XYZ file of C-alpha atoms in Angstrom:
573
model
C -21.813 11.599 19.670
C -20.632 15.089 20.261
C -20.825 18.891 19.818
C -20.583 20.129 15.774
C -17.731 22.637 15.517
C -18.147 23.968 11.910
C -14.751 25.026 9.835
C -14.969 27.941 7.484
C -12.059 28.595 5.591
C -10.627 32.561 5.515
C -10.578 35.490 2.762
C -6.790 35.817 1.376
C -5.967 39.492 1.211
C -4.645 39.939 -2.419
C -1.590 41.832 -3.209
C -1.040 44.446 -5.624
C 1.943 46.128 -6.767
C 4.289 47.045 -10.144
C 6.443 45.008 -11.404
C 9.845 45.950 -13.775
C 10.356 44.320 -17.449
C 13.015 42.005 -16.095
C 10.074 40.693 -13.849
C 7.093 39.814 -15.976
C 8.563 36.287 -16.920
C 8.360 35.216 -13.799
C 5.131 36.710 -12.773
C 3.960 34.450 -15.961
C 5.994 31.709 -14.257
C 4.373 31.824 -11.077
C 0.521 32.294 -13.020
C 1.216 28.986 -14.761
C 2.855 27.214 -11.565
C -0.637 28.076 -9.895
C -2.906 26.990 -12.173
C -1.021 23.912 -12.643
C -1.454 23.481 -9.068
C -4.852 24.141 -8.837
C -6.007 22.133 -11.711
C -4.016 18.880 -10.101
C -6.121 19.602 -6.619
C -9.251 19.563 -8.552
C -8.586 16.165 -10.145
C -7.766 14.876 -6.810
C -11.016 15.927 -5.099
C -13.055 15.048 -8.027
C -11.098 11.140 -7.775
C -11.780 11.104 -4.310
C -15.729 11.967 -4.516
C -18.134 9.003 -3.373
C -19.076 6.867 -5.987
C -22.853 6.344 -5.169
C -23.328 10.253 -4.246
C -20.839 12.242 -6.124
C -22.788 13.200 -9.761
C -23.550 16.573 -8.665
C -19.827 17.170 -7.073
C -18.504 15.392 -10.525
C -20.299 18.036 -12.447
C -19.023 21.222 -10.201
C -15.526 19.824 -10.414
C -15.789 19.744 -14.273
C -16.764 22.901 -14.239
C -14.247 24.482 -12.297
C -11.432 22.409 -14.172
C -13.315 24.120 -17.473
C -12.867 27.581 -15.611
C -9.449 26.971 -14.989
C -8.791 26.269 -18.607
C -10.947 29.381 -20.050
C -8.686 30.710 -22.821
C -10.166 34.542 -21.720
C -8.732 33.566 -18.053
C -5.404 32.694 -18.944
C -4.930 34.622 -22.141
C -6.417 37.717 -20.158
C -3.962 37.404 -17.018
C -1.066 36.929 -18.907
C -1.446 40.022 -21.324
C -2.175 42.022 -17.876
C 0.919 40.813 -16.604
C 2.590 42.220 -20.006
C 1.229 44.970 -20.764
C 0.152 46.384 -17.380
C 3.354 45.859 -15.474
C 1.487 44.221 -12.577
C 2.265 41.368 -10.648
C 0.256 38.067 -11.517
C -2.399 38.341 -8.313
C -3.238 41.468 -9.436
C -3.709 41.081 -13.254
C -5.922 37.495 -12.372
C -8.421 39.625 -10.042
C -8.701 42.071 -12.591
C -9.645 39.372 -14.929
C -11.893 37.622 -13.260
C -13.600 40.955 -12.009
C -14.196 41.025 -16.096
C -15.406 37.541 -16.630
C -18.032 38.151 -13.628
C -19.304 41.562 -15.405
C -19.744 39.578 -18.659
C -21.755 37.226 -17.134
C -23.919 39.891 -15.425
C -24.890 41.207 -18.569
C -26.219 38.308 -20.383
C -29.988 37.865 -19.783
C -29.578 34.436 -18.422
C -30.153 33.037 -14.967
C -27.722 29.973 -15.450
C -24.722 32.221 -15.786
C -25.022 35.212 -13.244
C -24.823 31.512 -10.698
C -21.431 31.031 -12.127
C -20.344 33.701 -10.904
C -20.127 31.978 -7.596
C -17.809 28.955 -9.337
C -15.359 31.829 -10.739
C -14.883 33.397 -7.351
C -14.587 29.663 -6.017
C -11.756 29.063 -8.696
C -9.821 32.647 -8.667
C -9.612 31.802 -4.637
C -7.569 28.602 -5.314
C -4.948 30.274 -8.028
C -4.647 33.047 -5.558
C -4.283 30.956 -2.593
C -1.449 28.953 -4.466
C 0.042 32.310 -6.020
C 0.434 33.770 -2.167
C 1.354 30.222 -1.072
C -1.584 30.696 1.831
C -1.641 27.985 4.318
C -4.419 28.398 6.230
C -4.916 27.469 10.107
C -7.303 25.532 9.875
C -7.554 23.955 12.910
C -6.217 26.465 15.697
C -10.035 27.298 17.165
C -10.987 23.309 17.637
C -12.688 23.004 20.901
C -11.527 19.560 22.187
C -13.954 16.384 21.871
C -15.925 18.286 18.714
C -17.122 16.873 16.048
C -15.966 18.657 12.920
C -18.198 19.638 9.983
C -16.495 20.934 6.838
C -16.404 20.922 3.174
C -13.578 18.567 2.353
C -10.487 17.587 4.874
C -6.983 16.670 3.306
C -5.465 13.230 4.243
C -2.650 15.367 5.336
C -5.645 17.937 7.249
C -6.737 14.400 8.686
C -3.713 13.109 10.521
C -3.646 16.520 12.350
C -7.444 16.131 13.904
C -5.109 14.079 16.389
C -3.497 16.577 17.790
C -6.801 18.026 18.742
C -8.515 14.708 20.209
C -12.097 15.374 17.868
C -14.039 12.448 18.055
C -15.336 12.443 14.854
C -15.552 14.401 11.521
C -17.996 14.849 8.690
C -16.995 15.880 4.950
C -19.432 17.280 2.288
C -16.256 15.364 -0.470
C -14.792 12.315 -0.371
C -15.814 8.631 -0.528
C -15.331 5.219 1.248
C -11.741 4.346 -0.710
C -10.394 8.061 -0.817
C -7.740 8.527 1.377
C -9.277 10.695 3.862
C -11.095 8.184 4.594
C -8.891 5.368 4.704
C -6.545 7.689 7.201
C -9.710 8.056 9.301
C -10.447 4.741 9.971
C -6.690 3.990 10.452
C -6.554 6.234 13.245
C -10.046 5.540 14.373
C -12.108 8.396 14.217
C -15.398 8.084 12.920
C -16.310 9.952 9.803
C -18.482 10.391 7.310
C -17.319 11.954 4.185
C -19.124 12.247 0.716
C -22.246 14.129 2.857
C -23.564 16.737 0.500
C -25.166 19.942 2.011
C -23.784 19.257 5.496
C -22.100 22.602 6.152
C -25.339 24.649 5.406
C -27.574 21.885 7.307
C -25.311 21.549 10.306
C -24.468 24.667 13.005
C -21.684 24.889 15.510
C -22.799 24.099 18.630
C -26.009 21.318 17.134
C -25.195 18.077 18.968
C -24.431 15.589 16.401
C -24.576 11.121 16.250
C -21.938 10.352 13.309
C -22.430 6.747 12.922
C -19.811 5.472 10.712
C -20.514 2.270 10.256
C -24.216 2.990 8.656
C -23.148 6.333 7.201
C -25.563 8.480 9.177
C -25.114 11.470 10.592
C -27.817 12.728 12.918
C -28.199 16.109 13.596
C -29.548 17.240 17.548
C -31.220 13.609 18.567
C -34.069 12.538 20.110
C -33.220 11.343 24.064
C -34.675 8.301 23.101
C -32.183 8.058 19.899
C -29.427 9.328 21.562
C -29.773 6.538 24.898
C -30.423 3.747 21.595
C -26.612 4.891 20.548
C -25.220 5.082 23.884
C -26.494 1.051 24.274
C -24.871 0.425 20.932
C -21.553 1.959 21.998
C -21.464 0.133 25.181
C -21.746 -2.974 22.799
C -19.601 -2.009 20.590
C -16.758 -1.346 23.387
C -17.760 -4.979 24.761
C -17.081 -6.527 21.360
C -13.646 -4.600 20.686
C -12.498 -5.399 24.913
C -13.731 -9.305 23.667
C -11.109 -8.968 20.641
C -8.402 -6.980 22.342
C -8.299 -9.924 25.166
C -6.528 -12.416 22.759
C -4.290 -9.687 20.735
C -1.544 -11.656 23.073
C -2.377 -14.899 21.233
C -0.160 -16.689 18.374
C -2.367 -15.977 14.848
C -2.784 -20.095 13.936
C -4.990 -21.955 12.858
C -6.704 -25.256 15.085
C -4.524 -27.496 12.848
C -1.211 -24.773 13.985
C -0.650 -22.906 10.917
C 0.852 -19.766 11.998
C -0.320 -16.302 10.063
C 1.845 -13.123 10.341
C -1.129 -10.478 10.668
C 0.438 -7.578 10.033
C -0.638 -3.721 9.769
C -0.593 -1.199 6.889
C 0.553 2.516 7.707
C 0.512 6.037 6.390
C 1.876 8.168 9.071
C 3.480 7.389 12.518
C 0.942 8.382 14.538
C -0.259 5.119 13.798
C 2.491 3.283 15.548
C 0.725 2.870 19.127
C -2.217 1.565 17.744
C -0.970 -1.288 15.342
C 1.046 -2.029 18.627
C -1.905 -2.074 20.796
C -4.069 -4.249 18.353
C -1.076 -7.323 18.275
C 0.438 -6.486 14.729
C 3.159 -8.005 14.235
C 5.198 -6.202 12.275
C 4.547 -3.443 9.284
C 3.666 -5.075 5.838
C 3.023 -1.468 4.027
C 4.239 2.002 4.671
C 3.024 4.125 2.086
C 5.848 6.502 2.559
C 3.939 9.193 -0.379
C 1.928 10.952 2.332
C 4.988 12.573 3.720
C 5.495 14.670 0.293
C 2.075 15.540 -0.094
C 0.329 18.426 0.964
C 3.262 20.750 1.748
C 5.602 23.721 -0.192
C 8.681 21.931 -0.001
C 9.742 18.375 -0.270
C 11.302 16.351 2.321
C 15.292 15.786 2.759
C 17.212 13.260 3.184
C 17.371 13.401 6.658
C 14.084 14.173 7.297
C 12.998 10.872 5.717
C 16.024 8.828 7.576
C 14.685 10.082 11.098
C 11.259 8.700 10.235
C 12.275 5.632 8.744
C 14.384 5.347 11.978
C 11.326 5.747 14.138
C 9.229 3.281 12.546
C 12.235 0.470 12.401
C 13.117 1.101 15.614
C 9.434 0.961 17.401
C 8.834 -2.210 15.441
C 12.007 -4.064 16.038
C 12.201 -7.375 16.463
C 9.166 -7.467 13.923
C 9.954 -6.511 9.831
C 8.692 -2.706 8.659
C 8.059 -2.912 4.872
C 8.272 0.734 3.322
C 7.018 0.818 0.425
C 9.069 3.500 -2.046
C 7.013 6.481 -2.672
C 3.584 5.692 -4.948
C 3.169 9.063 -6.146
C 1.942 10.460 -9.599
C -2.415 9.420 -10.227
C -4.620 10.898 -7.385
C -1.326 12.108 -5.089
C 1.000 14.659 -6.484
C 3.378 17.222 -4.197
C 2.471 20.588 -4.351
C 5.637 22.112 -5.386
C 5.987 19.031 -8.095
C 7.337 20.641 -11.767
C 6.296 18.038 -14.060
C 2.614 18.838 -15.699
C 0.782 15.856 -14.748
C -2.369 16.622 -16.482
C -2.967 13.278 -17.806
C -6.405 12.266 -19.293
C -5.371 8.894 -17.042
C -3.430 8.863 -13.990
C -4.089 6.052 -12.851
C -2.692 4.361 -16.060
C 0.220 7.094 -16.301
C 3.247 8.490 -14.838
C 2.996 7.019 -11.009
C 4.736 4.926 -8.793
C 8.160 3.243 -10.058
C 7.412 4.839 -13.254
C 7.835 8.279 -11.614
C 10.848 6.751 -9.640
C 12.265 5.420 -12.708
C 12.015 9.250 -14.294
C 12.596 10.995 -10.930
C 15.957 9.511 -10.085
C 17.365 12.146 -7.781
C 13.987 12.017 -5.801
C 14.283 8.332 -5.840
C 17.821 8.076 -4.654
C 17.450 10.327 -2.040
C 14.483 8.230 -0.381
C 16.528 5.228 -0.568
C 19.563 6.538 0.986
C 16.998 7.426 3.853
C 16.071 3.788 3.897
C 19.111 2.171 3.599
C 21.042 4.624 6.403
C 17.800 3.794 8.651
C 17.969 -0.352 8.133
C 20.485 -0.927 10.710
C 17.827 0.258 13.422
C 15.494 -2.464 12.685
C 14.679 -5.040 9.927
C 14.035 -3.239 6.713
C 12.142 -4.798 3.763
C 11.947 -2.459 0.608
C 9.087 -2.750 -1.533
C 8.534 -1.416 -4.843
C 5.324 -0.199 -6.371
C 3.480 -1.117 -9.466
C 5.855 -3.092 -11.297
C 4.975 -4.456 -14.434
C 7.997 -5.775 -16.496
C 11.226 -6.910 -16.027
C 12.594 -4.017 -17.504
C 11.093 -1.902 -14.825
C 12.563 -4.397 -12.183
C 16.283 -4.628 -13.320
C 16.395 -0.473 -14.122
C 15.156 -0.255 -10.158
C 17.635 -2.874 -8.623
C 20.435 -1.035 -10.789
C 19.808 2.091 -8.996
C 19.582 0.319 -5.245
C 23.001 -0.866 -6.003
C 24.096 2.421 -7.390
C 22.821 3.839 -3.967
C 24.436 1.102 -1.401
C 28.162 1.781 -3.292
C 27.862 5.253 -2.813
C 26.809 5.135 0.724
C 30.038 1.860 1.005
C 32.078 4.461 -0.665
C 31.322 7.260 2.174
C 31.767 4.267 5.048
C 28.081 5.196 5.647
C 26.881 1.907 7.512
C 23.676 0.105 6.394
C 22.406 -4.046 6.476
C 23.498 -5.344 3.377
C 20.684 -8.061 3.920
C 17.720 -6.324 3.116
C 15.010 -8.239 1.451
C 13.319 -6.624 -1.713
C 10.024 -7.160 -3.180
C 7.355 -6.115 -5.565
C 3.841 -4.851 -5.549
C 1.764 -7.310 -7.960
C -1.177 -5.370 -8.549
C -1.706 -5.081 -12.087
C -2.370 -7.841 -14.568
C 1.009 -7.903 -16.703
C 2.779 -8.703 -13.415
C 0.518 -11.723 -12.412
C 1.160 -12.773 -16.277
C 5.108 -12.693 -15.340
C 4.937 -13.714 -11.834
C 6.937 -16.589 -12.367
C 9.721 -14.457 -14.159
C 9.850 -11.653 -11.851
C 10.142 -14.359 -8.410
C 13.261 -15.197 -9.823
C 14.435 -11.886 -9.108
C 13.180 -10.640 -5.664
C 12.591 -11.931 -1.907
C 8.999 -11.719 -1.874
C 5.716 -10.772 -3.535
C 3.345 -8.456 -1.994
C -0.340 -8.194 -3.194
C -1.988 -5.377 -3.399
C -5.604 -6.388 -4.180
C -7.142 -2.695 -4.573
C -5.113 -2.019 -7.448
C -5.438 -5.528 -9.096
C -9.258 -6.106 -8.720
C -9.525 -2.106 -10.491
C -7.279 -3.125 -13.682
C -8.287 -6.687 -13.732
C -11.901 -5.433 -13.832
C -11.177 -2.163 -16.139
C -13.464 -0.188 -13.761
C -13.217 3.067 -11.978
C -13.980 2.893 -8.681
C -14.829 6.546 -8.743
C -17.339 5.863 -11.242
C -20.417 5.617 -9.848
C -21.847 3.850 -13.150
C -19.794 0.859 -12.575
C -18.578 0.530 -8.906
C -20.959 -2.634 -8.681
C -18.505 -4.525 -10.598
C -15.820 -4.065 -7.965
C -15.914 -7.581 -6.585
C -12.963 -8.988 -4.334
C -14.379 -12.666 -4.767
C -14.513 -12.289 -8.879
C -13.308 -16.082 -10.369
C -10.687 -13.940 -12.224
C -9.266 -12.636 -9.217
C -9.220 -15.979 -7.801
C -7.423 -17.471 -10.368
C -4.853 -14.761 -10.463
C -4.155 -15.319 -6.800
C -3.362 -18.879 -7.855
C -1.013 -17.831 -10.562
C 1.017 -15.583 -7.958
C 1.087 -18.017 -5.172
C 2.185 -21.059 -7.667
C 4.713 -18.299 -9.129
C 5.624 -18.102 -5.254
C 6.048 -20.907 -3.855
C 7.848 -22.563 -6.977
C 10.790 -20.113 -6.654
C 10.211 -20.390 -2.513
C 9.873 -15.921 -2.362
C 7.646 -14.999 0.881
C 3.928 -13.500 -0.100
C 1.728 -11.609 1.378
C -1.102 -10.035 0.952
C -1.725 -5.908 1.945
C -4.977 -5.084 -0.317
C -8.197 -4.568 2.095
C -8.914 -8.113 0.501
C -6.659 -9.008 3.848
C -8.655 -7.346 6.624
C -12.132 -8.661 4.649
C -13.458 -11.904 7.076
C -14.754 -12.862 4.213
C -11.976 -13.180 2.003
C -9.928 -14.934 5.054
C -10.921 -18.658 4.309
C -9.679 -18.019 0.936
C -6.408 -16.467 1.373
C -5.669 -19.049 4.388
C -6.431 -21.779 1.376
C -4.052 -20.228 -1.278
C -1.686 -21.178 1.447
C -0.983 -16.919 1.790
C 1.011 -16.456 5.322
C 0.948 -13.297 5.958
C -2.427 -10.717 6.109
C -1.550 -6.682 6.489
C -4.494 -4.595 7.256
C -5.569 -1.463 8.622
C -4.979 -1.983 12.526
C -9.041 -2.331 13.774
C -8.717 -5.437 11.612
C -6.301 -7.151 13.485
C -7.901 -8.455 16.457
C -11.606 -9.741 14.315
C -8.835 -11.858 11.752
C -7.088 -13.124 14.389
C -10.431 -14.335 15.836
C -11.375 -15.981 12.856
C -7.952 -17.439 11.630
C -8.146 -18.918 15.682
C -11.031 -20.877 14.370
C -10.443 -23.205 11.104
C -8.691 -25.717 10.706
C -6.257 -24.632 7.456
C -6.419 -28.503 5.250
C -10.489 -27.295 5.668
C -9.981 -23.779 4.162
C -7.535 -25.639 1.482
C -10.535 -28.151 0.951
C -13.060 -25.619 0.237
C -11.035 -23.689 -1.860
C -11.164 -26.042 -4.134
C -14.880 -26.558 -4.397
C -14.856 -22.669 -4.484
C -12.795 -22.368 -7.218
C -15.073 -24.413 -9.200
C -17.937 -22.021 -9.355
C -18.690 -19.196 -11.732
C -19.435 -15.794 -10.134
C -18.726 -13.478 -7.533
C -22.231 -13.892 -6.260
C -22.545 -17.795 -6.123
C -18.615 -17.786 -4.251
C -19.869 -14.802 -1.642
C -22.725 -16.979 -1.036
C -21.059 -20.344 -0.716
C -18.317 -18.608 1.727
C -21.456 -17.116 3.714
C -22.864 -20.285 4.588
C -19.122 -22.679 5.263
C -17.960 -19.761 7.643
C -21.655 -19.742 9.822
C -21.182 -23.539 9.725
C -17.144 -23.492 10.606
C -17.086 -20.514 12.827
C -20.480 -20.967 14.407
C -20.999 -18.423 17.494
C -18.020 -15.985 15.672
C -19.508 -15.713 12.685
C -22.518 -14.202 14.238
C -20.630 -12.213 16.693
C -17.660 -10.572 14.159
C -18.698 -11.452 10.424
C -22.194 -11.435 9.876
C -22.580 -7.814 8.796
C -19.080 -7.572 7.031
């Protein structure tokens, strides 16, 4: 509950000048850098718009992606730039000043509105021509509640800095990473709310409950003293939780459970400290090239690596190498990455494997920062051997040149693999051979497993953790394992999901990495079975034949097992 504070983003002044002959080819450089650029930001917003709410922002999106392709947009620009002599800012305003007087003179309602979309679009190119970086957040009254039409991840991990208590987003959706950021660093937000920057004023007092989704705008006294109770609660239930952070994760029968946390940036670290994890099982390290002009050095990367090895010492940090290429691609990134689909193309190791210089150079970060802490490296989307053998090849290429240069690193560091897509659960018992330990990154392997876009609004039903095929393929990876006697874990939100816990704990999985809120409510519940009882019922729940009839059958053994917890911590989950 707070005070609105409503961003509006700034006018770019455009400039306007000659240009010589020897000129033009880079003015038609820097035109096709921009669109580029501004086509790849569109694909990320429109994979990032809620599934259940998003067919209206699908539909704009399109359309701006088709403006950004209009053959009389591009052809236009460029022949200004040739012809003309002027520079490319120049020659795409005078274009789209053109498109916008065609569609003034055609007798149709539907397309004097687009000329709103084609100042919407020429804004972006320009503001990627110019290379504007806006302020956004310089005016932010402290303890507001921010109203805007989309936030970056990168946008999100500042809010921070400025102590808001909450935010709400007219984009986005409940898997995008804005909003996985968000509820890493515990602000409440709701994002995918259409309309809310023309509903919502600076200065309206504003409830943003993000549990339910809702976002109230100036409250009734007796809604607003109804919240107030429910935050009281709320704070009661979390200072309950927080009370045993101190105690070992094991079950009654002493099985002990590494509960672990999963990262993005390391303004995380005092949190995952503060709710018990013990150690880092993911570090998406790909948020650090994102959302900026130029990309990280070598050293820049070491000193963070160092930080995070160093705060978590005695417990493991696994960074994950950078899983770029899909939904999260640099700014200043040359390749055209205009795939028709990026989730199935050039990303993660794949884009390693191609981007070897890149690659190296985050590994000699890693390897220079291992002897601050204990490193584990993990690899990304992995689905062959091949894949596997060309990445170790390049690790050793890495550690000979730094033993060449007498640059010191631990030559102990474990290495593992991401199994999240189906060919690697096929080969699991192949690729243990070759690595220290599998992690599992449910997310991905429940979205390929299932063929189903979780953007997609038309089939996000079928996104179901407790599937019988995803069970099964848990058993091939832990048999694949255990038989080769590789550690596994599990990172996917499948780990912080007290329903899925009884299951995991029977697979015989040891280790659980979450988002940090997590920690404290699986702790809880791993504190209360017995583990030969979650083994037990794993096998009975196995035997049955849907998603439905397993969530169902886990409902009822955990209110029997857990008894006063369930009601307290799971009940709603």
């Amino acid at each position: 509950m707070g005070t609105a504070f409503v961003l509006e983003k700034k006018r770019i002044n455009i400039p306007k000048y000659w240009i010589n002959n020897r000129e033009v080819e880079n003015e038609i450089k820097r035109f096709n850098q921009a669109l580029r650029k501004t086509k790849d930001e569109f694909n990320r917003i429109k994979d990032r718009i809620c599934k259940f709410e998003g067919k209206d922002q699908i539909s704009i999106l399109d359309s701006y992606n088709m403006i950004v392709k209009d053959d009389m947009l591009v052809k236009d620009t460029l022949a200004s730039i040739k012809k003309e002599s002027i520079n490319a800012e120049w020659a795409l305003q005078k274009t789209l000043d053109q498109i916008k007087e065609t569609f003034l003179k055609i007798d149709a309602e539907y397309f004097k509105e687009r000329n709103s979309d084609v100042d919407y679009v020429g804004e972006q190119i320009i503001k990627h021509l110019v290379g504007h970086k806006e302020e956004l957040f310089s005016e932010i009254p402290k303890d507001s509640l921010i109203v805007s039409h989309d936030i970056s991840p990168a946008e999100t991990a500042q809010l921070m800095k400025f102590k808001v208590k909450g935010f709400v987003t007219e984009l986005g959706g409940k898997t995008s990473h804005t909003a996985i950021i968000s509820r890493a660093l515990e602000i409440p937000a709701i994002v995918g709310c259409p309309l809310a920057v023309v509903q919502i004023q600076t200065g309206n007092t504003l409830i943003v409950d993000g549990e339910k989704g809702i976002v109230i705008i100036d409250p009734t006294d007796k809604t607003k003293k109804d919240y107030e109770l429910q935050m009281r609660k709320q704070v009661e239930t979390e200072r309950m939780l927080l009370k045993n952070i101190h105690l070992p994760a094991e079950t009654k029968d002493h099985k002990k459970i590494r509960l672990s946390a999963n990262i993005e940036i390391l303004e995380e670290l005092e949190s995952i400290k503060e709710h018990g994890a013990e150690g880092i099982g993911l570090f998406r390290t790909e948020f650090t090239y994102l959302n900026r002009e130029t990309l990280p050095d070598e050293e820049e990367l070491f000193q963070q690596y160092k930080t995070v090895l160093k705060t978590m010492y005695p417990h493991y940090t696994t960074i994950r190498t950078f899983d770029m290429g899909g939904d999260k691609i640099p700014l200043n990134y040359e390749y055209n990455l205009d795939e028709t689909n990026p989730a199935l193309g050039l990303r993660a190791i794949r884009l390693c494997l191609k981007e070897r210089t890149l690659f190296k150079t985050q590994l000699r970060a890693m390897l220079r920062a291992s002897i601050y802490g204990k490193l584990k490296i993990l690899i990304p989307m992995v689905s062959s051997l091949e894949e596997l053998r060309a990445t170790k090849a390049i690790i050793d290429k890495v550690k000979k040149d730094l033993t060449k240069k007498e640059i010191e690193f631990d030559p102990n560091i474990k290495l593992g693999i991401m199994i999240e897509i189906p060919s690697s659960v096929m080969i699991a018992d192949l690729l243990a051979k070759e690595i220290d330990f599998f992690s599992v990154g449910t997310n991905d392997l429940i979205q390929y497993t299932l063929a189903i876009d979780r953007s997609n609004e038309n089939v996000a039903y079928l996104y179901q953790p407790l599937h019988p095929s995803i069970l099964r393929m848990l058993k091939m990876i832990v048999s694949a394992a255990l038989k080769e006697q590789i550690e596994i874990s599990v990172c996917g939100e499948m780990a912080g999901d007290p329903l899925c816990i009884l299951i995991l704990l029977g697979f015989g999985i040891t280790e659980l990495s979450m988002n940090a809120l997590s920690i404290p409510k699986v702790k809880e519940i791993v504190r209360s079975v017995e583990y030969d009882t979650s083994r037990s019922l794993l096998e009975r729940i196995l035997e049955l034949d849907s998603a439905e009839e397993i969530e169902k059958f886990v409902r009822k053994e955990l209110a029997k097992i857990l008894g006063p917890v369930y009601t307290k911590y799971i009940s709603l989950s």
